[in-house]
Amino acid sequence: MTLRDRHIVLIEDDEIMGASLVQRLELEGAVVTWVKQMARGIPAVRTPRRPVDAAVCDIRLPDGSGEELFAELCRTTTPPPFLFITGQGDIDQAVRLLHAGAADYLTKPFDTADFLDRLQKIIRTDGEGEFPAETGITPAARHVDEMAREFAKGDEPVLIRAARGLGKAGLARRMHRESDRSAAPFVILDEGRERDDAAALARAIEAAGEGTLYIPGLDSLSEAAQAVLVTAVRGGAPCALIATLGPEGDDGAAPADVRDDLLSVLLAREIVIPPLQDRPDDAVWLATQFFQTLNARRPTPLRGISAHAAAALRAHDWPGNGRELRARMTRAVDAATGEWLMPGDIFPEMIAESERFATLAEAREAAERRHILAALSRTEGHVGQAARILRISRTTLWEKMQRLGLSEDDD
Amino acid sequence: MTLRDRHIVLIEDDEIMGASLVQRLELEGAVVTWVKQMARGIPAVRTPRRPVDAAVCDIRLPDGSGEELFAELCRTTTPPPFLFITGQGDIDQAVRLLHAGAADYLTKPFDTADFLDRLQKIIRTDGEGEFPAETGITPAARHVDEMAREFAKGDEPVLIRAARGLGKAGLARRMHRESDRSAAPFVILDEGRERDDAAALARAIEAAGEGTLYIPGLDSLSEAAQAVLVTAVRGGAPCALIATLGPEGDDGAAPADVRDDLLSVLLAREIVIPPLQDRPDDAVWLATQFFQTLNARRPTPLRGISAHAAAALRAHDWPGNGRELRARMTRAVDAATGEWLMPGDIFPEMIAESERFATLAEAREAAERRHILAALSRTEGHVGQAARILRISRTTLWEKMQRLGLSEDDD
DNA sequence: TCCGCATGTTCGGAATTCCGAACATGTCGA
DNA sequence: TCGACATGTTCGGAATTCCGAACATGCGGA
């Protein structure tokens, strides 16, 4: 995996070079926003439709230079990593840009492999820590782990219920490792459901042998597949079953799409992982685990998580649970500039509004973006109709969609 | 009372005439926004800082005509009543404007008294209906009225508790009128509290003689005044007492700032008026009362309140109770264009958003207004500083403040 | 009273935005 | 395949906005 799902903004006016780079980057799984002018690059980077992982920017542009674009962005925001490409290398310029915070500077023609390698390096795809082997340190978390250990000793099916981002799969793996069947396979029923899921399930049961079969989102199985499962459970299939429910079945309500007999078997051995919001001390503990891994990689390690940051971690409601926490810690440890990790490092949205006041042009642009999107939504994407209700010409709407990064290429 | 607290937008480029009109209007209590160009009149009327009761508009403007301005406003909004003034009368134009919906057309020079008279007429200061003599038709309302009649027969103090807008003073007056002391004075303790409220209270008790003394917001009386009151009540003062509590004491909780002995006397005879939200049938009934009065004044009376409108009246939560209902009915009966009063007439906010989509220019202007106001608030009204944080020139900020109706004259 | 600083306002030129026309391309239905 | 209609995009001119400079006025402190 290289650039999968990474968002790259490409600022390049040359059609051939641009198309070539887009193609290559998309081959690596990246999502590319391609703009051809400096004027269009600024909003594409500053107010993107999705977070920008990196920008690839030509120096010579028809309406200015990549250097000016970067300077402008540095004045008003913290730009993502910038990789500059240029047909005529200039040492002074390279030094200037790198000192200004650019990530890299490459002269054309360049080796594509080298280009991709540098891009990967500046994106830091492997900068995130691993989830620890425990659920947490709170009584509720310890209870989860105890039940998991106890159920791992038996053969009966187990149901794990938890919201998104709470490590259901991780817990299932740990149960497998702590059971007598750890030498046998741990098989996950493919979430990308085949049309004939009953057959897929039968195959997975066979593949698991005497190991463990993990079924995420059991309530989306067809009746036929559930019948196969009931047969396997009743017929004493050699493998152990661990299942989870889909998002709707994980909220404590009885899932609508599971056979009653199957459900009653599962509910007999059920593990409920409480959301992180209900376990603030676990949030701090988990943050500390990630911090130790990430901090060890810093050129200048931080001294620790400050008390205020710990309080902020406790107070946050963690809609994304552990995944959110990991993402925030990764970013925070990377961005921290003091000796201690501060609340603003973890929750940058907390301070951004109070310290930074958007320019009038920015406020205007944001309002236009919102309103244009609303018009397009109302007209179901029909550009001509949207222009009509907005009382602007179609040309103007098109121009603004380019300028504000709302064009089709962003999909 | 003439133009008290009415907001008038004056569009007049001549300094002498303008200053003269502003002065005269402010003398009548009006709040005047004075603009000198057509371009500035449009936003001042379309997106005002406070509702505009009427506009006074010169025909000849340096950048266009009042007629064009009015036409533009009629295209995109429902303008307030417009009174046109012009130095050269033109019959065709007068007819044209009146047919287009303008309220009046006056040639200069004109008699100021005539001008004010016409302005008053178009503002319709007396267009609201009176509250009826009953509280309502629901059992709860009838119970209130019965208790009021019963307590009116005695001399003991009465406490009326109700939220804002539920006619406490009206009920007190009705009790006075139905008592044996109706021939004696009904005295209200002045709500604009003097420093020595004990003395004011003593004077009011004396003025009430054998009539009724009404004390709104009794819990804000000083200890000294409350002592005077206890003395009067215990000493058998000849007047009857009806009191209400301030907003905090009207929510059912025990008021903190009333002597216990005084409070226990009052609570012995307490009338609680339930909010209109709890009496939906009373809301419809009250609306019908207002409707009958207001409808009789229409050139073309409506046939009635539609069933859908009655349902909407029942469903509304009426935070402003009877006052809100009266205001809505006044506006609705005036604005209704069909044969029946519809939900959208009473609750225009219900339909405005779904049927009308702001133009992009309007959305942009609204965003700019908001942001400029935020900048001025942040800099405590310092224009130069606001321009700096907005990253625009001082000139541009001034221009925008003019164009968006944010200049000092609006205070 | 004077001075420094801020705001209110106008003016003319530069910069930016908006627009209609035109052309290329794509989609859908007959 | 053709025609109608829609979108994507460019171009050049018109309209609008923004700006610095300049001048007038007001306010507060020495």
Short mmCIF file of N, CA, C and O in Angstrom, two decimals, chain B residues 61-158:
data_model
loop_
_atom_site.label_atom_id
_atom_site.label_comp_id
_atom_site.label_asym_id
_atom_site.label_seq_id
_atom_site.Cartn_x
_atom_site.Cartn_y
_atom_site.Cartn_z
N LEU B 61 -32.37 60.88 -6.98
CA LEU B 61 -31.17 60.53 -6.21
C LEU B 61 -29.95 60.64 -7.11
O LEU B 61 -30.07 60.52 -8.33
N PRO B 62 -28.77 60.89 -6.55
CA PRO B 62 -27.59 61.11 -7.39
C PRO B 62 -27.23 59.90 -8.24
O PRO B 62 -26.64 60.05 -9.31
N ASP B 63 -27.57 58.70 -7.80
CA ASP B 63 -27.16 57.52 -8.55
C ASP B 63 -28.34 56.74 -9.10
O ASP B 63 -28.22 55.56 -9.39
N GLY B 64 -29.45 57.40 -9.24
CA GLY B 64 -30.63 56.71 -9.77
C GLY B 64 -31.88 57.39 -9.26
O GLY B 64 -31.85 58.54 -8.85
N SER B 65 -33.00 56.64 -9.30
CA SER B 65 -34.22 57.25 -8.82
C SER B 65 -34.84 56.36 -7.75
O SER B 65 -34.62 55.15 -7.69
N GLY B 66 -35.66 56.99 -6.90
CA GLY B 66 -36.38 56.22 -5.90
C GLY B 66 -37.29 55.20 -6.53
O GLY B 66 -37.55 54.15 -5.94
N GLU B 67 -37.75 55.51 -7.72
CA GLU B 67 -38.64 54.57 -8.39
C GLU B 67 -37.90 53.28 -8.76
O GLU B 67 -38.40 52.18 -8.57
N GLU B 68 -36.72 53.46 -9.28
CA GLU B 68 -35.89 52.27 -9.59
C GLU B 68 -35.60 51.47 -8.32
O GLU B 68 -35.64 50.23 -8.33
N LEU B 69 -35.30 52.19 -7.28
CA LEU B 69 -34.99 51.53 -6.01
C LEU B 69 -36.18 50.70 -5.56
O LEU B 69 -36.03 49.53 -5.16
N PHE B 70 -37.33 51.29 -5.64
CA PHE B 70 -38.53 50.58 -5.21
C PHE B 70 -38.80 49.37 -6.10
O PHE B 70 -39.14 48.29 -5.62
N ALA B 71 -38.63 49.56 -7.41
CA ALA B 71 -38.83 48.45 -8.34
C ALA B 71 -37.89 47.30 -8.02
O ALA B 71 -38.28 46.13 -8.02
N GLU B 72 -36.65 47.65 -7.76
CA GLU B 72 -35.67 46.62 -7.43
C GLU B 72 -36.07 45.87 -6.15
O GLU B 72 -36.00 44.64 -6.08
N LEU B 73 -36.50 46.60 -5.17
CA LEU B 73 -36.91 45.95 -3.91
C LEU B 73 -38.14 45.08 -4.12
O LEU B 73 -38.23 43.98 -3.55
N CYS B 74 -39.07 45.56 -4.94
CA CYS B 74 -40.28 44.77 -5.17
C CYS B 74 -39.96 43.48 -5.91
O CYS B 74 -40.70 42.50 -5.81
N ARG B 75 -38.87 43.48 -6.66
CA ARG B 75 -38.50 42.28 -7.41
C ARG B 75 -37.97 41.19 -6.51
O ARG B 75 -38.07 40.01 -6.84
N THR B 76 -37.34 41.58 -5.42
CA THR B 76 -36.66 40.57 -4.62
C THR B 76 -37.19 40.42 -3.21
O THR B 76 -36.77 39.53 -2.49
N THR B 77 -38.09 41.27 -2.80
CA THR B 77 -38.56 41.18 -1.42
C THR B 77 -39.90 41.90 -1.32
O THR B 77 -40.41 42.44 -2.30
N THR B 78 -40.49 41.86 -0.13
CA THR B 78 -41.69 42.65 0.12
C THR B 78 -41.25 43.87 0.91
O THR B 78 -40.97 43.77 2.11
N PRO B 79 -41.17 45.02 0.27
CA PRO B 79 -40.67 46.21 0.97
C PRO B 79 -41.67 46.70 2.00
O PRO B 79 -42.87 46.43 1.90
N PRO B 80 -41.19 47.42 2.99
CA PRO B 80 -42.10 48.06 3.94
C PRO B 80 -42.87 49.17 3.23
O PRO B 80 -42.58 49.49 2.08
N PRO B 81 -43.85 49.78 3.91
CA PRO B 81 -44.56 50.90 3.29
C PRO B 81 -43.58 52.00 2.86
O PRO B 81 -42.74 52.43 3.64
N PHE B 82 -43.76 52.48 1.60
CA PHE B 82 -42.90 53.54 1.07
C PHE B 82 -43.67 54.82 0.90
O PHE B 82 -44.73 54.84 0.28
N LEU B 83 -43.13 55.89 1.44
CA LEU B 83 -43.69 57.22 1.23
C LEU B 83 -42.69 57.97 0.37
O LEU B 83 -41.58 58.27 0.82
N PHE B 84 -43.08 58.29 -0.89
CA PHE B 84 -42.18 58.99 -1.79
C PHE B 84 -42.36 60.50 -1.66
O PHE B 84 -43.48 60.99 -1.53
N ILE B 85 -41.25 61.20 -1.72
CA ILE B 85 -41.28 62.66 -1.73
C ILE B 85 -40.49 63.13 -2.95
O ILE B 85 -39.45 62.55 -3.30
N THR B 86 -41.02 64.17 -3.60
CA THR B 86 -40.36 64.62 -4.82
C THR B 86 -40.57 66.10 -5.04
O THR B 86 -41.62 66.65 -4.68
N GLY B 87 -39.58 66.73 -5.66
CA GLY B 87 -39.66 68.17 -5.91
C GLY B 87 -40.51 68.50 -7.12
O GLY B 87 -41.07 69.58 -7.21
N GLN B 88 -40.59 67.58 -8.06
CA GLN B 88 -41.42 67.82 -9.23
C GLN B 88 -42.46 66.70 -9.34
O GLN B 88 -42.12 65.58 -9.69
N GLY B 89 -43.67 67.04 -9.05
CA GLY B 89 -44.73 66.04 -9.10
C GLY B 89 -45.00 65.59 -10.52
O GLY B 89 -44.91 66.34 -11.47
N ASP B 90 -45.25 64.33 -10.63
CA ASP B 90 -45.54 63.72 -11.94
C ASP B 90 -46.68 62.75 -11.70
O ASP B 90 -46.53 61.74 -11.01
N ILE B 91 -47.81 63.07 -12.28
CA ILE B 91 -49.01 62.27 -12.00
C ILE B 91 -48.83 60.82 -12.43
O ILE B 91 -49.18 59.88 -11.70
N ASP B 92 -48.30 60.65 -13.63
CA ASP B 92 -48.12 59.27 -14.11
C ASP B 92 -47.24 58.46 -13.16
O ASP B 92 -47.52 57.29 -12.87
N GLN B 93 -46.20 59.13 -12.70
CA GLN B 93 -45.30 58.43 -11.80
C GLN B 93 -45.99 58.10 -10.47
O GLN B 93 -45.82 56.99 -9.94
N ALA B 94 -46.77 59.05 -9.97
CA ALA B 94 -47.47 58.80 -8.71
C ALA B 94 -48.38 57.59 -8.85
O ALA B 94 -48.42 56.69 -7.99
N VAL B 95 -49.14 57.57 -9.96
CA VAL B 95 -50.06 56.45 -10.18
C VAL B 95 -49.28 55.14 -10.30
O VAL B 95 -49.66 54.12 -9.72
N ARG B 96 -48.23 55.24 -11.04
CA ARG B 96 -47.40 54.05 -11.27
C ARG B 96 -46.90 53.47 -9.94
O ARG B 96 -46.98 52.27 -9.70
N LEU B 97 -46.40 54.37 -9.10
CA LEU B 97 -45.82 53.91 -7.83
C LEU B 97 -46.90 53.37 -6.90
O LEU B 97 -46.70 52.36 -6.22
N LEU B 98 -48.03 54.05 -6.84
CA LEU B 98 -49.09 53.56 -5.96
C LEU B 98 -49.62 52.22 -6.44
O LEU B 98 -49.90 51.31 -5.63
N HIS B 99 -49.75 52.07 -7.76
CA HIS B 99 -50.14 50.77 -8.29
C HIS B 99 -49.12 49.70 -8.00
O HIS B 99 -49.44 48.53 -7.82
N ALA B 100 -47.88 50.13 -7.94
CA ALA B 100 -46.80 49.17 -7.65
C ALA B 100 -46.74 48.83 -6.16
O ALA B 100 -45.91 48.01 -5.76
N GLY B 101 -47.58 49.48 -5.37
CA GLY B 101 -47.58 49.12 -3.95
C GLY B 101 -47.04 50.17 -3.01
O GLY B 101 -47.06 49.95 -1.79
N ALA B 102 -46.58 51.28 -3.52
CA ALA B 102 -46.12 52.32 -2.61
C ALA B 102 -47.30 52.85 -1.80
O ALA B 102 -48.45 52.79 -2.24
N ALA B 103 -46.97 53.34 -0.60
CA ALA B 103 -48.05 53.75 0.30
C ALA B 103 -48.49 55.19 0.05
O ALA B 103 -49.67 55.51 0.26
N ASP B 104 -47.55 56.03 -0.39
CA ASP B 104 -47.91 57.44 -0.54
C ASP B 104 -46.90 58.15 -1.45
O ASP B 104 -45.84 57.61 -1.72
N TYR B 105 -47.26 59.38 -1.88
CA TYR B 105 -46.43 60.16 -2.82
C TYR B 105 -46.70 61.62 -2.54
O TYR B 105 -47.85 62.07 -2.62
N LEU B 106 -45.66 62.31 -2.16
CA LEU B 106 -45.82 63.68 -1.66
C LEU B 106 -44.87 64.60 -2.40
O LEU B 106 -43.71 64.26 -2.62
N THR B 107 -45.36 65.77 -2.79
CA THR B 107 -44.50 66.71 -3.49
C THR B 107 -43.95 67.76 -2.51
O THR B 107 -44.65 68.19 -1.59
N LYS B 108 -42.70 68.12 -2.73
CA LYS B 108 -42.06 69.16 -1.94
C LYS B 108 -42.42 70.51 -2.56
O LYS B 108 -42.56 70.59 -3.78
N PRO B 109 -42.50 71.56 -1.80
CA PRO B 109 -42.43 71.56 -0.34
C PRO B 109 -43.76 71.09 0.24
O PRO B 109 -44.82 71.28 -0.37
N PHE B 110 -43.70 70.41 1.39
CA PHE B 110 -44.93 69.92 1.99
C PHE B 110 -45.02 70.36 3.45
O PHE B 110 -44.01 70.70 4.07
N ASP B 111 -46.19 70.34 3.94
CA ASP B 111 -46.44 70.68 5.35
C ASP B 111 -45.97 69.52 6.23
O ASP B 111 -46.36 68.37 6.02
N THR B 112 -45.11 69.83 7.18
CA THR B 112 -44.56 68.78 8.03
C THR B 112 -45.63 68.01 8.79
O THR B 112 -45.55 66.80 8.96
N ALA B 113 -46.62 68.73 9.23
CA ALA B 113 -47.69 68.06 9.98
C ALA B 113 -48.41 67.05 9.07
O ALA B 113 -48.75 65.95 9.51
N ASP B 114 -48.65 67.48 7.84
CA ASP B 114 -49.29 66.57 6.88
C ASP B 114 -48.41 65.35 6.63
O ASP B 114 -48.90 64.21 6.61
N PHE B 115 -47.12 65.59 6.47
CA PHE B 115 -46.16 64.52 6.25
C PHE B 115 -46.21 63.50 7.39
O PHE B 115 -46.30 62.28 7.18
N LEU B 116 -46.15 64.00 8.61
CA LEU B 116 -46.17 63.10 9.78
C LEU B 116 -47.49 62.34 9.86
O LEU B 116 -47.53 61.16 10.23
N ASP B 117 -48.55 63.04 9.55
CA ASP B 117 -49.86 62.41 9.61
C ASP B 117 -49.94 61.23 8.64
O ASP B 117 -50.40 60.14 8.98
N ARG B 118 -49.47 61.47 7.42
CA ARG B 118 -49.49 60.39 6.43
C ARG B 118 -48.59 59.24 6.86
O ARG B 118 -48.94 58.07 6.67
N LEU B 119 -47.47 59.59 7.42
CA LEU B 119 -46.53 58.55 7.85
C LEU B 119 -47.16 57.69 8.93
O LEU B 119 -47.07 56.46 8.91
N GLN B 120 -47.79 58.33 9.87
CA GLN B 120 -48.48 57.59 10.92
C GLN B 120 -49.54 56.67 10.36
O GLN B 120 -49.67 55.52 10.79
N LYS B 121 -50.26 57.20 9.39
CA LYS B 121 -51.34 56.40 8.82
C LYS B 121 -50.78 55.14 8.17
O LYS B 121 -51.36 54.05 8.30
N ILE B 122 -49.67 55.29 7.46
CA ILE B 122 -49.17 54.12 6.74
C ILE B 122 -48.49 53.13 7.70
O ILE B 122 -48.33 51.97 7.37
N ILE B 123 -48.10 53.60 8.85
CA ILE B 123 -47.46 52.69 9.79
C ILE B 123 -48.50 51.90 10.59
O ILE B 123 -48.23 50.81 11.09
N ARG B 124 -49.68 52.43 10.69
CA ARG B 124 -50.78 51.76 11.37
C ARG B 124 -50.44 51.43 12.83
O ARG B 124 -50.38 50.27 13.23
N THR B 125 -50.24 52.46 13.59
CA THR B 125 -49.85 52.21 14.98
C THR B 125 -50.97 51.63 15.82
O THR B 125 -50.72 51.06 16.88
N ASP B 126 -52.17 51.81 15.38
CA ASP B 126 -53.29 51.34 16.21
C ASP B 126 -53.95 50.12 15.60
O ASP B 126 -55.14 49.90 15.80
N GLY B 127 -53.18 49.33 14.85
CA GLY B 127 -53.80 48.24 14.14
C GLY B 127 -53.95 46.95 14.92
O GLY B 127 -54.34 45.93 14.38
N GLU B 128 -53.64 46.98 16.22
CA GLU B 128 -53.67 45.72 16.96
C GLU B 128 -54.96 45.59 17.75
O GLU B 128 -55.49 46.57 18.25
N GLY B 129 -55.40 44.37 17.91
CA GLY B 129 -56.63 44.13 18.63
C GLY B 129 -56.43 44.19 20.14
O GLY B 129 -55.33 44.17 20.65
N GLU B 130 -57.52 44.25 20.88
CA GLU B 130 -57.48 44.27 22.34
C GLU B 130 -57.68 42.87 22.88
O GLU B 130 -58.35 42.04 22.29
N PHE B 131 -57.05 42.65 24.04
CA PHE B 131 -57.26 41.37 24.71
C PHE B 131 -58.70 41.28 25.20
O PHE B 131 -59.25 42.25 25.72
N PRO B 132 -59.32 40.11 25.10
CA PRO B 132 -60.70 39.95 25.54
C PRO B 132 -60.81 39.91 27.05
O PRO B 132 -59.81 39.83 27.77
N ALA B 133 -62.01 39.89 27.56
CA ALA B 133 -62.26 39.98 28.99
C ALA B 133 -62.19 38.64 29.69
O ALA B 133 -62.39 38.57 30.90
N GLU B 134 -61.96 37.58 28.94
CA GLU B 134 -61.77 36.28 29.59
C GLU B 134 -60.37 35.77 29.35
O GLU B 134 -59.72 36.17 28.40
N THR B 135 -59.99 34.84 30.20
CA THR B 135 -58.67 34.27 30.02
C THR B 135 -58.67 33.24 28.89
O THR B 135 -57.68 33.08 28.20
N GLY B 136 -59.75 32.55 28.73
CA GLY B 136 -59.83 31.54 27.67
C GLY B 136 -61.05 30.67 27.84
O GLY B 136 -61.93 30.94 28.67
N ILE B 137 -61.13 29.62 27.02
CA ILE B 137 -62.31 28.76 27.03
C ILE B 137 -62.00 27.36 27.58
O ILE B 137 -62.90 26.54 27.75
N THR B 138 -60.73 27.09 27.81
CA THR B 138 -60.40 25.78 28.32
C THR B 138 -60.75 25.69 29.80
O THR B 138 -60.92 26.72 30.47
N PRO B 139 -60.90 24.48 30.31
CA PRO B 139 -61.19 24.32 31.74
C PRO B 139 -60.18 25.06 32.63
O PRO B 139 -60.55 25.69 33.62
N ALA B 140 -58.92 24.99 32.26
CA ALA B 140 -57.90 25.68 33.05
C ALA B 140 -58.14 27.19 33.05
O ALA B 140 -57.99 27.85 34.08
N ALA B 141 -58.51 27.71 31.88
CA ALA B 141 -58.75 29.14 31.81
C ALA B 141 -60.00 29.54 32.57
O ALA B 141 -60.04 30.57 33.26
N ARG B 142 -61.00 28.72 32.41
CA ARG B 142 -62.24 29.03 33.16
C ARG B 142 -62.00 28.99 34.66
O ARG B 142 -62.56 29.78 35.42
N HIS B 143 -61.16 28.05 35.09
CA HIS B 143 -60.83 27.95 36.51
C HIS B 143 -60.13 29.23 36.98
O HIS B 143 -60.43 29.74 38.07
N VAL B 144 -59.25 29.74 36.18
CA VAL B 144 -58.57 30.99 36.52
C VAL B 144 -59.59 32.10 36.71
O VAL B 144 -59.56 32.85 37.70
N ASP B 145 -60.51 32.21 35.77
CA ASP B 145 -61.49 33.29 35.85
C ASP B 145 -62.43 33.12 37.05
O ASP B 145 -62.80 34.09 37.70
N GLU B 146 -62.78 31.87 37.36
CA GLU B 146 -63.63 31.63 38.54
C GLU B 146 -62.94 32.04 39.82
O GLU B 146 -63.52 32.71 40.69
N MET B 147 -61.70 31.65 39.95
CA MET B 147 -60.94 32.02 41.16
C MET B 147 -60.80 33.52 41.27
O MET B 147 -60.90 34.10 42.36
N ALA B 148 -60.57 34.15 40.14
CA ALA B 148 -60.44 35.61 40.15
C ALA B 148 -61.73 36.24 40.65
O ALA B 148 -61.73 37.18 41.47
N ARG B 149 -62.85 35.74 40.16
CA ARG B 149 -64.15 36.30 40.61
C ARG B 149 -64.37 36.07 42.10
O ARG B 149 -64.82 36.94 42.83
N GLU B 150 -64.00 34.88 42.56
CA GLU B 150 -64.19 34.56 43.98
C GLU B 150 -63.31 35.42 44.86
O GLU B 150 -63.76 35.99 45.85
N PHE B 151 -62.05 35.53 44.47
CA PHE B 151 -61.12 36.32 45.29
C PHE B 151 -61.48 37.82 45.23
O PHE B 151 -61.19 38.57 46.16
N ALA B 152 -62.06 38.21 44.15
CA ALA B 152 -62.42 39.62 44.02
C ALA B 152 -63.47 40.02 45.06
O ALA B 152 -63.60 41.18 45.42
N LYS B 153 -64.19 39.05 45.54
CA LYS B 153 -65.23 39.36 46.54
C LYS B 153 -64.64 39.65 47.90
O LYS B 153 -65.32 40.20 48.77
N GLY B 154 -63.43 39.22 48.14
CA GLY B 154 -62.85 39.40 49.47
C GLY B 154 -61.85 40.52 49.50
O GLY B 154 -61.63 41.23 48.52
N ASP B 155 -61.21 40.68 50.68
CA ASP B 155 -60.25 41.75 50.87
C ASP B 155 -58.82 41.24 51.00
O ASP B 155 -57.89 42.02 51.05
N GLU B 156 -58.66 39.93 51.08
CA GLU B 156 -57.31 39.40 51.34
C GLU B 156 -56.41 39.56 50.11
O GLU B 156 -56.89 39.56 48.99
N PRO B 157 -55.11 39.67 50.38
CA PRO B 157 -54.17 39.81 49.26
C PRO B 157 -54.23 38.60 48.32
O PRO B 157 -54.47 37.47 48.74
N VAL B 158 -53.96 38.87 47.03
CA VAL B 158 -53.98 37.82 46.00
C VAL B 158 -52.65 37.84 45.26
O VAL B 158 -52.10 38.90 44.98
#
